[in-house]
Coordinates of C-alpha atoms in Angstrom, one line a residue:
X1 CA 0.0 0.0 0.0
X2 CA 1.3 3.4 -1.1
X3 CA 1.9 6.2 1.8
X4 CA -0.6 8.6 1.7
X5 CA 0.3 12.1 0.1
X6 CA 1.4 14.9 1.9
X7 CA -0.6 18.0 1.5
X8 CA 1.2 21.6 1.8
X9 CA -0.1 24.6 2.2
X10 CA 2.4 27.7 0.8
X11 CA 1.6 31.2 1.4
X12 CA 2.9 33.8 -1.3
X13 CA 3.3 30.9 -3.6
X14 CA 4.0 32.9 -6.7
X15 CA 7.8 33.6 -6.2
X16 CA 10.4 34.7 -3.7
X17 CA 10.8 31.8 -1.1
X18 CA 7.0 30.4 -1.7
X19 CA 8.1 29.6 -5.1
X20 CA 11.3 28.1 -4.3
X21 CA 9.8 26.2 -1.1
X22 CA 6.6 24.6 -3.4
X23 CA 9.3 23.5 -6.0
X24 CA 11.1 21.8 -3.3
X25 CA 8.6 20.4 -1.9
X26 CA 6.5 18.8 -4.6
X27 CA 10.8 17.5 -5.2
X28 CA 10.3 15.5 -2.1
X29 CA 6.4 14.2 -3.7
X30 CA 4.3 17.0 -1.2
X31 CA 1.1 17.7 -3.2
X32 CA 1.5 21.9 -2.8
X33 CA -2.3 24.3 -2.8
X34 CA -0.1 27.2 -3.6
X35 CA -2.1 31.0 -2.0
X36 CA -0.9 34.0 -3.5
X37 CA -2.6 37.1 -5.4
X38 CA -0.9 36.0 -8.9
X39 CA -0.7 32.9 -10.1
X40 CA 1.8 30.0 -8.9
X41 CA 2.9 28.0 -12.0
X42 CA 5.2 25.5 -9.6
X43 CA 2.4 24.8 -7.5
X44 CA -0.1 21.5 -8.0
X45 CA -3.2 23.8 -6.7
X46 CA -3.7 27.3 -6.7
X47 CA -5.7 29.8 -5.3
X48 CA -5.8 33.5 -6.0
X49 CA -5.6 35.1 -2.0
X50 CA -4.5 38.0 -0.4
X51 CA -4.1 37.1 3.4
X52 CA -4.5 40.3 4.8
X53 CA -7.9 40.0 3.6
X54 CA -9.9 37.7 6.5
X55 CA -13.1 37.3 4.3
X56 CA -10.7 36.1 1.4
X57 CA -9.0 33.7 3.6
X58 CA -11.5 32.4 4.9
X59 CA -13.4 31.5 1.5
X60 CA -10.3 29.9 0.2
X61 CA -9.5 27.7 3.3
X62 CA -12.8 26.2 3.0
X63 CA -13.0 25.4 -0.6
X64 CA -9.3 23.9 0.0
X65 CA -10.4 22.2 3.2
X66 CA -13.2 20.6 1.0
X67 CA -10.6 18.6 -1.1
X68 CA -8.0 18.1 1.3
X69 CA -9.3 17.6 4.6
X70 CA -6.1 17.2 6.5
X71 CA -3.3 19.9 5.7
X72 CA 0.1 18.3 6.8
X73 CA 1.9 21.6 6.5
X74 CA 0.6 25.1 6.6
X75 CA 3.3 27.6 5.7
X76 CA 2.5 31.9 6.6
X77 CA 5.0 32.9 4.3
X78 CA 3.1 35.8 2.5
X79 CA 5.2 39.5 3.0
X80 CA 5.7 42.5 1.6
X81 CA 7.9 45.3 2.4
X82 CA 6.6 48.7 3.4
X83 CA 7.4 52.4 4.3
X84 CA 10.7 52.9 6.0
X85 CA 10.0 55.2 9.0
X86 CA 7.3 55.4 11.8
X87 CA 7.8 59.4 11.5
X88 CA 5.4 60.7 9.1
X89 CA 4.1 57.3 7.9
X90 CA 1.1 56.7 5.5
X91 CA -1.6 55.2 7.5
X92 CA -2.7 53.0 5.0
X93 CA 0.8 51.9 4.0
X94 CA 1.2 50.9 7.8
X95 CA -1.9 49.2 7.6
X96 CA -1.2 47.4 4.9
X97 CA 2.1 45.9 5.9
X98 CA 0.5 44.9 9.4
X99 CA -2.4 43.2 7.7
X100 CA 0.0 41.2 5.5
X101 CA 3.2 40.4 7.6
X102 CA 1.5 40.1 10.5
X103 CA -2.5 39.4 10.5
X104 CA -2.7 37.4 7.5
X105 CA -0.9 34.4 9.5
X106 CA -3.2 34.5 11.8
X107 CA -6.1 34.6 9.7
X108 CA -4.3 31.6 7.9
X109 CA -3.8 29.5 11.0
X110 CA -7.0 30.2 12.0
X111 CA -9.0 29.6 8.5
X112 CA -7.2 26.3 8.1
X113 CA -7.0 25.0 11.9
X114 CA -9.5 22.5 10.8
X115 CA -7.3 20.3 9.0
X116 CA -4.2 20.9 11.1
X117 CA -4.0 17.7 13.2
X118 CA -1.6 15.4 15.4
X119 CA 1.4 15.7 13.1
X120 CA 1.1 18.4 11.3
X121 CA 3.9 21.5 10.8
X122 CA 2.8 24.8 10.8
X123 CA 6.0 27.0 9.5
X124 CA 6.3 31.0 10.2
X125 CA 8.5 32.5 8.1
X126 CA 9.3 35.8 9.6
X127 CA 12.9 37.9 9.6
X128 CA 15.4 38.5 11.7
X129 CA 14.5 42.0 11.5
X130 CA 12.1 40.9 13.9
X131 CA 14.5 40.3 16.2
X132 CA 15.4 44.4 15.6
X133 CA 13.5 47.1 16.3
X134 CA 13.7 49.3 13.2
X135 CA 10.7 50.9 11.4
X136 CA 6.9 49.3 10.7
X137 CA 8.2 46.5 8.5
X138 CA 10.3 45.4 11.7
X139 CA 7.3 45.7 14.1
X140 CA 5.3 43.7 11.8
X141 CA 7.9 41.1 12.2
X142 CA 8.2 41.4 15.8
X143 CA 4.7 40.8 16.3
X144 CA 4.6 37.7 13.7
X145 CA 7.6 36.4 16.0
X146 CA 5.8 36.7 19.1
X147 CA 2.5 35.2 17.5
X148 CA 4.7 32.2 15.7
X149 CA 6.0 31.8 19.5
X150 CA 2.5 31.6 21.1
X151 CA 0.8 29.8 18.9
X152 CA 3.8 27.2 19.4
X153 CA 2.5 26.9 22.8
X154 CA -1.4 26.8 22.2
X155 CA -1.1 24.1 18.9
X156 CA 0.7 22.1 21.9
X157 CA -2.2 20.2 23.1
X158 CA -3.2 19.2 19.1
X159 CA 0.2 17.5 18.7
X160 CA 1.0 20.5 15.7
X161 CA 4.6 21.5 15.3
X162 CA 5.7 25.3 15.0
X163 CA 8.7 26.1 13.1
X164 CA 10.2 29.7 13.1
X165 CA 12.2 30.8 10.3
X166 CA 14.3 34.0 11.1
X167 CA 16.1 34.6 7.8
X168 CA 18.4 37.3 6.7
X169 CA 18.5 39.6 4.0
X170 CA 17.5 37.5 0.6
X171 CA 17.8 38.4 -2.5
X172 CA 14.3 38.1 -4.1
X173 CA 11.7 40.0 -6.6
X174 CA 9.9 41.5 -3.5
X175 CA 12.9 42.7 -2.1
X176 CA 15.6 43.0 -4.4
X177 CA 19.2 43.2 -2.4
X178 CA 21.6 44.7 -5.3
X179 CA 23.5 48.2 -4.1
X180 CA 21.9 47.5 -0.4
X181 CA 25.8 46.9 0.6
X182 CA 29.3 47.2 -0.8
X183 CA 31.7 44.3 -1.6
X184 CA 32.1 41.8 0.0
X185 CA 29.8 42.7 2.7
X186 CA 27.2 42.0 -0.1
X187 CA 28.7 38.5 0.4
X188 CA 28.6 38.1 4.0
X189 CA 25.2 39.4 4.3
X190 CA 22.8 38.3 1.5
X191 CA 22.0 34.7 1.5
X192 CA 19.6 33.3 -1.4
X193 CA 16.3 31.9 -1.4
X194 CA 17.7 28.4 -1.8
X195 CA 19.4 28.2 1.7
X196 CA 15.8 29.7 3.5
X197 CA 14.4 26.9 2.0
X198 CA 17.1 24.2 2.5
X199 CA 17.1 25.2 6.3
X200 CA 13.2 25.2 6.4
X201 CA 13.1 21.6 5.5
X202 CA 15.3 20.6 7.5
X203 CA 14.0 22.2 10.6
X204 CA 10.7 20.5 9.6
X205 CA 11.8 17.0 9.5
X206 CA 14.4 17.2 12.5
X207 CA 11.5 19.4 14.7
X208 CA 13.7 22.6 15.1
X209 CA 11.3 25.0 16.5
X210 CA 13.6 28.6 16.0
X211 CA 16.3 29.0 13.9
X212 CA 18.3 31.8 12.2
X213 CA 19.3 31.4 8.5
X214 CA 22.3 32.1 8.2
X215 CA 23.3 31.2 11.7
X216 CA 25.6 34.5 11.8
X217 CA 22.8 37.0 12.1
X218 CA 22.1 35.5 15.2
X219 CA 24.2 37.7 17.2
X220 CA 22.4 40.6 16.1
X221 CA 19.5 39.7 17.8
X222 CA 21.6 39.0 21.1
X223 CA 22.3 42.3 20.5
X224 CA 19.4 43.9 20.7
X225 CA 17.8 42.0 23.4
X226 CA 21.1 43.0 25.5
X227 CA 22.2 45.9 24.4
X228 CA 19.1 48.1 22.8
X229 CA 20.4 51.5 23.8
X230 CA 23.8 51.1 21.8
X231 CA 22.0 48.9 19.1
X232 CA 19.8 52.5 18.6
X233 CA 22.5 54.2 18.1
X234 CA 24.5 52.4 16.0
X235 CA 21.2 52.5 13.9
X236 CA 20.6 55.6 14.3
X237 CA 23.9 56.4 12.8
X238 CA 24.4 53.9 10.3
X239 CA 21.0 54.7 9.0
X240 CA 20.6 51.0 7.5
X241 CA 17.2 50.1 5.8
X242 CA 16.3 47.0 7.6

């Protein structure tokens, strides 16, 4: 008798990480329901979402839930980047990036809670500039971090695994990396797509519940949670788009 199929849930589908992570996973014979607002060629399924839009969510979870009843893997990795400053900001761009980075998770987790069972992953893919406290894009991370960790907690009881993925800077089409920094700190500090995903796999099947891609950033959330006076000011100064 043939194992049953693995059914995968990706977030932001359509390229970036989501594309990468759907290609990989259909490599290792997951049957992918790619969510994203354009369409996701590498994915077996797809269905046009935005997360940050509950109604929409909601909808699409239950016509998905209606063909696959149990979701082995539910991945929030739907992001955007958004204004740079608190200072001055556009409301409606704050909104915006809160309601994606952040909200659209838990709409997600929530919409598709029905199908997560004993065994099941649920995988956050946040930033370590969640870890940093610099403009709305990294307080929409913080706050993802801090759900990713309590839900860890709460999906306890149901015998559901939470993964947190804390990546570095990537270079990708929603946030494009060239001329961010000169050579070869380019090197040192942009990873690609490839290794996210690589790492994320990994921390799935060996049940690593936090981890840093690349392991060197790490430090710079020590950092912060130490030191946040002189981490301000060495922001403050360096005036680095995070």
């Amino acid at each position: 008798m043939s194992a049953p199929v693995r059914v995968a849930v990706v977030t932001g589908a359509s390229s970036g990480i989501g594309a990468e992570l759907t290609r990989a996973l259909r490599g290792q014979g997951w049957h992918v329901v790619g969510l994203s607002r354009r369409p996701a060629p590498d994915a077996d399924e797809h269905e046009e979402c935005d997360v940050s839009d509950r109604a929409s969510v909601e909808a699409v979870a239950a016509r998905v839930l209606e063909r696959h009843p149990q979701i082995d893997l539910l991945v929030n990795n739907a992001g955007h980047k958004g204004p740079a400053k608190f200072v001055g900001v556009d409301p409606e761009a704050l909104e915006t990036i809160m309601d994606t980075n952040f909200l659209g998770g838990v709409w997600c987790l929530n919409a598709f809670l029905p199908g997560l069972g004993a065994g099941s992953h649920l995988v956050n893919m946040v930033s370590v500039a969640g870890t940093v406290a610099y403009g709305p894009y990294s307080a929409a991370k913080h706050a993802q971090l801090a759900f990713s960790r309590s839900v860890a907690v709460e999906l306890a009881p149901r015998g559901v695994s939470v993964h947190t993925i804390l990546p570095g800077f990537s270079e990708t089409p929603g946030f494009p990396q060239e001329g961010r920094f000169p050579f070869p700190l380019n090197r040192l500090l942009v990873i690609e797509p490839s290794l996210i995903v690589e790492r994320t796999l990994r921390a799935i099947e060996f049940d690593q519940r936090e981890i840093v891609v690349p392991r060197r950033y790490a430090p710079g959330a020590w950092a912060q949670a130490l030191f946040p006076g002189l981490v301000a000011r060495v922001l403050a100064r360096a005036r680095i788009d995070v």
